Short mmCIF file of C-alpha atoms in Angstrom, two decimals:
data_model
loop_
_atom_site.label_atom_id
_atom_site.label_comp_id
_atom_site.label_asym_id
_atom_site.label_seq_id
_atom_site.Cartn_x
_atom_site.Cartn_y
_atom_site.Cartn_z
CA MET A 1 62.66 90.67 61.96
CA PRO A 2 65.55 88.37 59.92
CA PHE A 3 66.62 85.22 62.04
CA ASN A 4 69.84 85.56 61.59
CA SER A 5 70.19 89.41 63.23
CA VAL A 6 70.95 90.66 66.31
CA ILE A 7 70.33 93.67 68.79
CA ASP A 8 72.26 96.44 67.79
CA ARG A 9 74.79 98.29 71.01
CA ASP A 10 72.22 101.07 71.33
CA ASP A 11 69.53 98.58 72.33
CA THR A 12 71.68 96.33 74.96
CA GLU A 13 73.51 99.41 76.64
CA ALA A 14 70.98 98.26 79.84
CA LEU A 15 71.46 95.00 79.98
CA MET A 16 75.60 95.92 79.14
CA PRO A 17 77.50 98.19 81.19
CA GLU A 18 81.18 99.58 79.57
CA ASP A 19 82.83 98.70 83.04
CA ALA A 20 81.43 95.38 83.39
CA ILE A 21 83.57 94.89 79.76
CA ARG A 22 86.62 96.62 81.38
CA GLU A 23 85.74 94.77 83.82
CA ILE A 24 86.11 91.13 81.50
CA PHE A 25 89.66 92.84 79.98
CA ASP A 26 91.12 93.68 82.70
CA ASN A 27 90.53 90.36 85.26
CA VAL A 28 91.95 87.91 82.62
CA GLU A 29 95.30 90.24 82.87
CA GLN A 30 94.75 89.10 86.34
CA GLN A 31 93.42 86.08 86.27
CA SER A 32 95.56 84.40 83.41
CA VAL A 33 98.89 82.80 84.76
CA VAL A 34 100.54 84.39 81.66
CA GLY A 35 99.08 87.44 82.18
CA GLN A 36 100.46 87.48 85.79
CA LEU A 37 104.05 86.76 84.86
CA ALA A 38 104.92 87.72 81.45
CA ARG A 39 105.70 91.17 79.82
CA ARG A 40 102.35 92.92 78.35
CA LEU A 41 103.94 95.44 75.59
CA ARG A 42 101.51 97.64 73.85
CA ASN A 43 98.25 96.88 72.47
CA GLY A 44 98.96 96.43 67.91
CA THR A 45 97.22 97.97 66.26
CA ARG A 46 98.04 94.87 62.45
CA SER A 47 97.75 91.51 62.20
CA GLU A 48 101.16 90.94 63.92
CA MET A 49 103.75 92.54 65.64
CA ARG A 50 107.48 92.00 64.85
CA LEU A 51 110.10 92.87 67.29
CA PRO A 52 113.04 92.71 66.39
CA VAL A 53 115.34 92.16 68.56
CA PHE A 54 119.52 91.25 68.89
CA GLU A 55 120.98 87.41 67.24
CA ALA A 56 124.74 88.87 67.84
CA LEU A 57 126.29 90.20 71.26
CA PRO A 58 128.96 93.21 69.85
CA MET A 59 132.57 92.18 71.22
CA ALA A 60 135.04 94.88 72.68
CA TYR A 61 138.46 94.13 73.25
CA PHE A 62 141.81 95.98 74.72
CA VAL A 63 143.65 98.58 72.65
CA ASP A 64 147.38 97.39 73.16
CA SER A 65 148.94 100.26 73.13
CA ASP A 66 148.56 104.11 72.51
CA THR A 67 148.80 104.49 69.12
CA GLY A 68 147.22 101.24 68.72
CA MET A 69 144.69 100.51 66.39
CA LYS A 70 140.64 100.24 67.91
CA GLN A 71 139.36 97.22 66.76
CA THR A 72 135.42 97.58 65.01
CA THR A 73 132.31 94.90 65.92
CA SER A 74 129.66 93.77 64.77
CA LEU A 75 125.40 93.77 66.03
CA ALA A 76 122.87 91.36 63.60
CA TRP A 77 119.14 91.46 64.43
CA GLN A 78 116.62 88.66 63.80
CA ASN A 79 112.78 89.76 63.24
CA VAL A 80 110.32 87.80 65.91
CA PHE A 81 106.84 89.10 65.70
CA ILE A 82 104.01 88.38 67.31
CA ARG A 83 100.74 86.53 65.43
CA TYR A 84 97.27 87.18 66.85
CA GLY A 85 94.75 84.80 67.21
CA GLU A 86 91.17 85.19 68.27
CA ILE A 87 89.40 84.11 71.30
CA ALA A 88 86.11 83.57 71.75
CA VAL A 89 83.27 82.80 74.55
CA ILE A 90 79.42 82.64 74.55
CA THR A 91 77.39 83.21 76.98
CA PRO A 92 73.84 82.26 76.82
CA ILE A 93 71.36 84.44 79.67
CA PRO A 94 68.15 83.25 80.08
CA GLU A 95 65.71 87.19 79.24
CA ASN A 96 63.43 86.63 82.49
CA VAL A 97 67.36 86.87 84.74
CA PHE A 98 66.96 90.65 83.16
CA ASP A 99 63.75 91.26 84.45
CA ASP A 100 64.50 91.12 87.72
CA SER A 101 66.80 94.64 88.65
CA GLU A 102 68.50 93.22 91.17
CA PHE A 103 69.08 90.54 89.81
CA PRO A 104 73.46 90.33 90.01
CA VAL A 105 73.22 89.72 86.12
CA TRP A 106 76.83 90.56 85.02
CA ASP A 107 78.58 89.91 89.05
CA GLN A 108 77.58 86.28 87.58
CA ALA A 109 78.90 85.76 84.42
CA VAL A 110 82.25 87.52 84.21
CA PRO A 111 83.48 85.42 86.00
CA HIS A 112 83.00 83.15 83.51
CA ILE A 113 83.93 84.86 80.81
CA THR A 114 87.16 85.84 81.67
CA GLY A 115 87.52 81.53 83.55
CA ALA A 116 86.73 79.96 79.38
CA ILE A 117 89.47 83.11 78.22
CA ASN A 118 92.41 82.73 80.59
CA GLN A 119 92.51 78.93 80.81
CA VAL A 120 91.92 78.67 76.81
CA PHE A 121 95.09 82.08 76.56
CA ASP A 122 97.77 80.12 79.70
CA ARG A 123 97.23 76.66 77.42
CA ALA A 124 97.84 77.29 74.02
CA VAL A 125 101.25 79.08 75.13
CA PHE A 126 102.07 76.64 78.01
CA TYR A 127 100.87 73.59 75.05
CA LYS A 128 99.68 75.13 72.58
CA GLU A 129 95.93 73.63 72.79
CA GLY A 130 94.01 74.98 70.32
CA ALA A 131 96.26 77.24 69.11
CA PRO A 132 96.58 78.76 65.88
CA SER A 133 98.91 76.94 63.42
CA ASN A 134 101.47 80.41 63.06
CA TRP A 135 101.59 80.00 66.96
CA PRO A 136 104.81 79.98 68.34
CA ASP A 137 106.09 75.76 69.57
CA SER A 138 104.69 75.20 73.08
CA LEU A 139 106.37 76.62 75.74
CA LEU A 140 106.75 72.93 76.93
CA ASP A 141 108.16 72.09 73.89
CA GLN A 142 110.91 74.59 74.03
CA ILE A 143 111.70 73.38 77.29
CA VAL A 144 112.32 70.93 76.35
CA ALA A 145 114.25 71.11 73.04
CA HIS A 146 116.60 73.31 74.97
CA GLY A 147 117.52 70.39 77.51
CA HIS A 148 115.97 72.55 80.19
CA ASP A 149 114.18 69.53 81.29
CA VAL A 150 113.77 67.94 85.10
CA SER A 151 112.09 64.87 85.32
CA PRO A 152 111.67 64.50 89.32
CA GLY A 153 114.08 62.75 91.06
CA GLU A 154 116.49 63.27 88.14
CA ALA A 155 119.09 66.27 90.00
CA THR A 156 121.56 63.78 92.72
CA SER A 157 120.33 64.11 96.26
CA PRO A 158 120.70 61.56 98.83
CA ASP A 159 117.84 60.97 100.27
CA ALA A 160 114.80 58.40 99.32
CA PRO A 161 113.07 59.36 95.61
CA GLY A 162 110.05 62.04 97.00
CA SER A 163 111.38 63.04 99.92
CA PRO A 164 111.39 67.08 100.29
CA GLY A 165 115.24 66.69 99.96
CA GLU A 166 114.72 65.56 96.68
CA LEU A 167 111.79 68.11 95.31
CA TYR A 168 114.66 71.07 97.01
CA ASP A 169 117.16 69.24 94.83
CA ASP A 170 115.05 69.33 91.94
CA LEU A 171 114.44 72.43 91.64
CA LEU A 172 117.50 74.89 93.67
CA GLY A 173 120.03 72.65 93.59
CA VAL A 174 123.25 71.92 91.12
CA GLY A 175 121.14 70.87 88.04
CA GLY A 176 117.70 71.55 89.11
CA VAL A 177 115.06 73.80 87.44
CA LEU A 178 116.05 76.93 88.48
CA ASN A 179 119.77 76.41 87.78
CA LEU A 180 119.58 75.36 84.25
CA VAL A 181 118.46 79.31 83.78
CA GLU A 182 121.21 81.02 85.86
CA GLU A 183 123.42 79.46 84.02
CA ASP A 184 122.76 80.92 80.48
CA GLY A 185 122.65 84.24 81.93
CA TYR A 186 118.84 84.54 82.50
CA VAL A 187 117.67 85.28 86.43
CA VAL A 188 114.73 83.49 87.22
CA THR A 189 111.56 85.92 87.49
CA GLY A 190 109.20 83.79 88.58
CA HIS A 191 107.68 81.07 88.95
CA ALA A 192 104.07 78.81 87.24
CA ALA A 193 102.59 75.16 89.43
CA HIS A 194 100.00 73.66 89.31
CA PRO A 195 98.11 73.82 92.55
CA ASN A 196 99.29 70.31 93.86
CA MET A 197 102.83 71.49 93.65
CA LYS A 198 102.04 73.96 97.39
CA ALA A 199 101.50 70.84 99.55
CA ARG A 200 104.65 69.69 98.31
CA LEU A 201 106.75 72.92 98.26
CA ARG A 202 105.50 73.35 102.02
CA GLN A 203 107.59 70.46 103.22
CA VAL A 204 110.47 71.84 101.08
CA ARG A 205 113.65 73.77 103.73
CA SER A 206 116.89 74.45 104.73
CA ASP A 207 118.65 74.23 107.12
CA ASN A 208 115.03 73.38 109.02
CA VAL A 209 113.36 77.17 106.72
CA PRO A 210 110.48 76.63 104.88
CA LEU A 211 112.42 77.65 101.16
CA PHE A 212 107.66 78.10 99.71
CA ALA A 213 107.16 81.39 101.60
CA ASN A 214 103.44 82.85 102.48
CA VAL A 215 104.43 86.45 102.79
CA PRO A 216 101.21 89.03 103.40
CA GLY A 217 100.48 90.52 100.35
CA GLU A 218 98.12 93.41 98.31
CA ALA A 219 94.76 94.05 100.38
CA GLY A 220 95.45 91.90 102.87
CA ARG A 221 96.00 89.22 100.30
CA ASN A 222 99.09 86.68 100.91
CA ARG A 223 101.97 85.94 98.61
CA TYR A 224 103.30 83.16 97.64
CA THR A 225 107.35 83.22 96.84
CA LEU A 226 109.64 80.30 96.01
CA ASP A 227 113.65 81.40 96.54
CA GLY A 228 112.62 85.02 96.70
CA GLU A 229 110.52 84.62 93.40
CA PRO A 230 106.05 85.40 92.93
CA ILE A 231 104.98 81.69 92.66
CA VAL A 232 101.64 81.27 90.45
CA PHE A 233 99.50 78.76 91.17
CA ALA A 234 97.18 77.75 88.01
CA MET A 235 94.20 78.09 89.72
CA ASN A 236 92.33 77.60 86.88
CA GLY A 237 93.68 74.87 85.78
CA SER A 238 96.10 75.67 82.54
CA LEU A 239 98.56 73.24 83.97
CA ASP A 240 98.93 69.50 83.95
CA LYS A 241 99.93 68.04 87.45
CA ASP A 242 100.92 64.82 86.06
CA VAL A 243 103.09 66.61 83.02
CA THR A 244 104.22 70.15 83.68
CA PRO A 245 103.87 70.57 87.30
CA LEU A 246 106.30 73.93 87.86
CA ILE A 247 107.84 76.07 85.32
CA SER A 248 110.35 78.93 86.06
CA GLY A 249 111.93 81.08 84.89
CA ASP A 250 112.34 84.83 83.30
CA TRP A 251 109.20 85.93 82.17
CA ARG A 252 110.43 89.28 81.15
CA GLN A 253 111.39 87.48 77.98
CA LEU A 254 108.26 86.19 77.26
CA VAL A 255 106.43 88.70 75.94
CA TRP A 256 102.61 89.09 74.86
CA SER A 257 100.06 91.77 73.26
CA VAL A 258 96.66 92.53 72.60
CA ARG A 259 95.42 92.95 69.15
CA GLN A 260 92.28 95.08 70.58
CA ASP A 261 90.04 95.77 73.71
CA VAL A 262 87.57 93.29 74.25
CA THR A 263 84.34 93.64 72.23
CA TRP A 264 81.14 92.26 72.43
CA LYS A 265 77.54 91.39 70.64
CA MET A 266 74.04 91.04 72.16
CA LEU A 267 72.77 87.39 69.57
CA ASP A 268 68.55 86.55 69.91
CA GLN A 269 67.62 85.26 67.12
CA ALA A 270 70.99 83.14 67.18
CA VAL A 271 71.17 78.62 67.39
CA LEU A 272 74.09 77.77 69.48
CA THR A 273 75.92 74.28 68.24
CA ASP A 274 78.67 71.67 69.82
CA ASN A 275 80.78 70.14 67.11
CA ALA A 276 80.13 67.64 66.82
CA SER A 277 79.36 66.09 63.52
CA PRO A 278 76.07 66.83 63.07
CA PRO A 279 76.44 69.29 65.10
CA ASN A 280 73.67 69.13 68.60
CA ILE A 281 71.35 71.46 69.02
CA ILE A 282 72.44 73.44 72.39
CA TYR A 283 69.72 76.34 72.85
CA ASN A 284 67.24 77.82 70.73
CA LEU A 285 67.48 81.51 71.88
CA PRO A 286 64.15 82.81 70.39
CA GLN A 287 62.27 79.40 71.41
CA GLN A 288 63.75 79.27 75.08
CA ASP A 289 63.60 82.97 75.20
CA MET A 290 68.05 83.36 76.00
CA ILE A 291 69.49 86.39 74.46
CA ALA A 292 73.90 85.07 73.92
CA LEU A 293 76.54 87.00 75.12
CA ARG A 294 79.74 86.72 72.73
CA VAL A 295 82.45 87.63 73.85
CA LYS A 296 86.18 88.08 71.71
CA PHE A 297 88.98 89.55 71.98
CA ARG A 298 92.69 88.91 70.31
CA VAL A 299 95.85 88.37 71.79
CA GLY A 300 99.44 86.55 70.62
CA TRP A 301 102.66 86.03 72.34
CA ALA A 302 106.03 85.70 71.37
CA LEU A 303 109.09 84.61 73.41
CA PRO A 304 112.80 86.01 71.52
CA ASN A 305 115.70 84.49 73.29
CA PRO A 306 118.10 86.40 72.25
CA PRO A 307 121.92 85.40 73.36
CA THR A 308 123.48 86.36 76.95
CA ARG A 309 126.89 86.42 77.29
CA LEU A 310 126.99 83.43 79.52
CA ASN A 311 125.72 81.62 76.64
CA PRO A 312 125.07 82.68 72.33
CA ASN A 313 124.30 78.61 71.31
CA ASP A 314 120.81 79.37 70.35
CA SER A 315 120.07 74.93 71.25
CA THR A 316 121.14 75.62 75.02
CA ARG A 317 119.60 78.31 75.88
CA PHE A 318 116.75 79.18 76.52
CA PRO A 319 114.97 80.94 79.04
CA PHE A 320 112.69 79.14 80.94
CA ALA A 321 112.93 75.54 82.90
CA ALA A 322 110.74 73.12 84.60
CA LEU A 323 109.88 69.42 85.91
CA ILE A 324 108.23 67.64 84.00
CA GLY A 325 107.03 64.60 84.83
CA SER A 326 104.47 63.25 87.19
CA LEU A 327 105.56 63.99 90.98
CA ALA A 328 105.75 60.59 93.34
CA SER A 329 102.84 60.26 95.55
#
């Protein structure tokens, strides 16, 4: 057998059930912060997806008499593209594991695979970390460019710095995170936050009523809300607590799409190395009696930011805002 050959799909059907592949894809959507909050579009069929969006809104006018002239208006569109990037992960597994049919191999592997994929995707959206060069600027950079960043303690508050009252103003007061989104004609539909925000949000109250609610959800799981909208905590490490502890916005405006469903290949005659120069061998599959599952899918995102009635100015209008900077301990 040639050194670089692979076991094909027919040879590994018993090892890699189809429902495990489906579970990987479903879990990526459910566990990714972006996947939970943003709007998913249909799957793409080409290397990019074109989204025509409004560039100028129509205008309407009163007619000044029974025979007055009705005015015309114009509409303008611009093209926004979702360009797909490939995310891949290789999971090595000892062959001896498969000799024991009682061992739940894929139950063990799937969480690690999906965890790796959703963290990479989320951090590429939030910070453009490791993202393709033709992807949009990071969500954080766009927030800052549009002046929608709020530093801890920036909003006016009579309380001491770092107090619950100050955090209330930073998030919900005039000039706070939510207010910046609302002033541009958008509705905040959700929040993404670092888990470190949980304790801080528990202290935020209005008339002694917590703003941070923990309400019953599906299957007995609790669902957290802030100002009535869901808040997703980035348990996958996709948000840095000292950089972007919280992002709020109209997540319907951020769209993402998958170029294709998850694809996989089982490798058994390969050498896996790291990125060092020269590379270091991590696993030698044939020599160590191992196989490796390679999983990949192609995904992309876009944030068209069309004009609204409240703010047609491209340089200041944006459907997201964020608390940016380290919170006082």
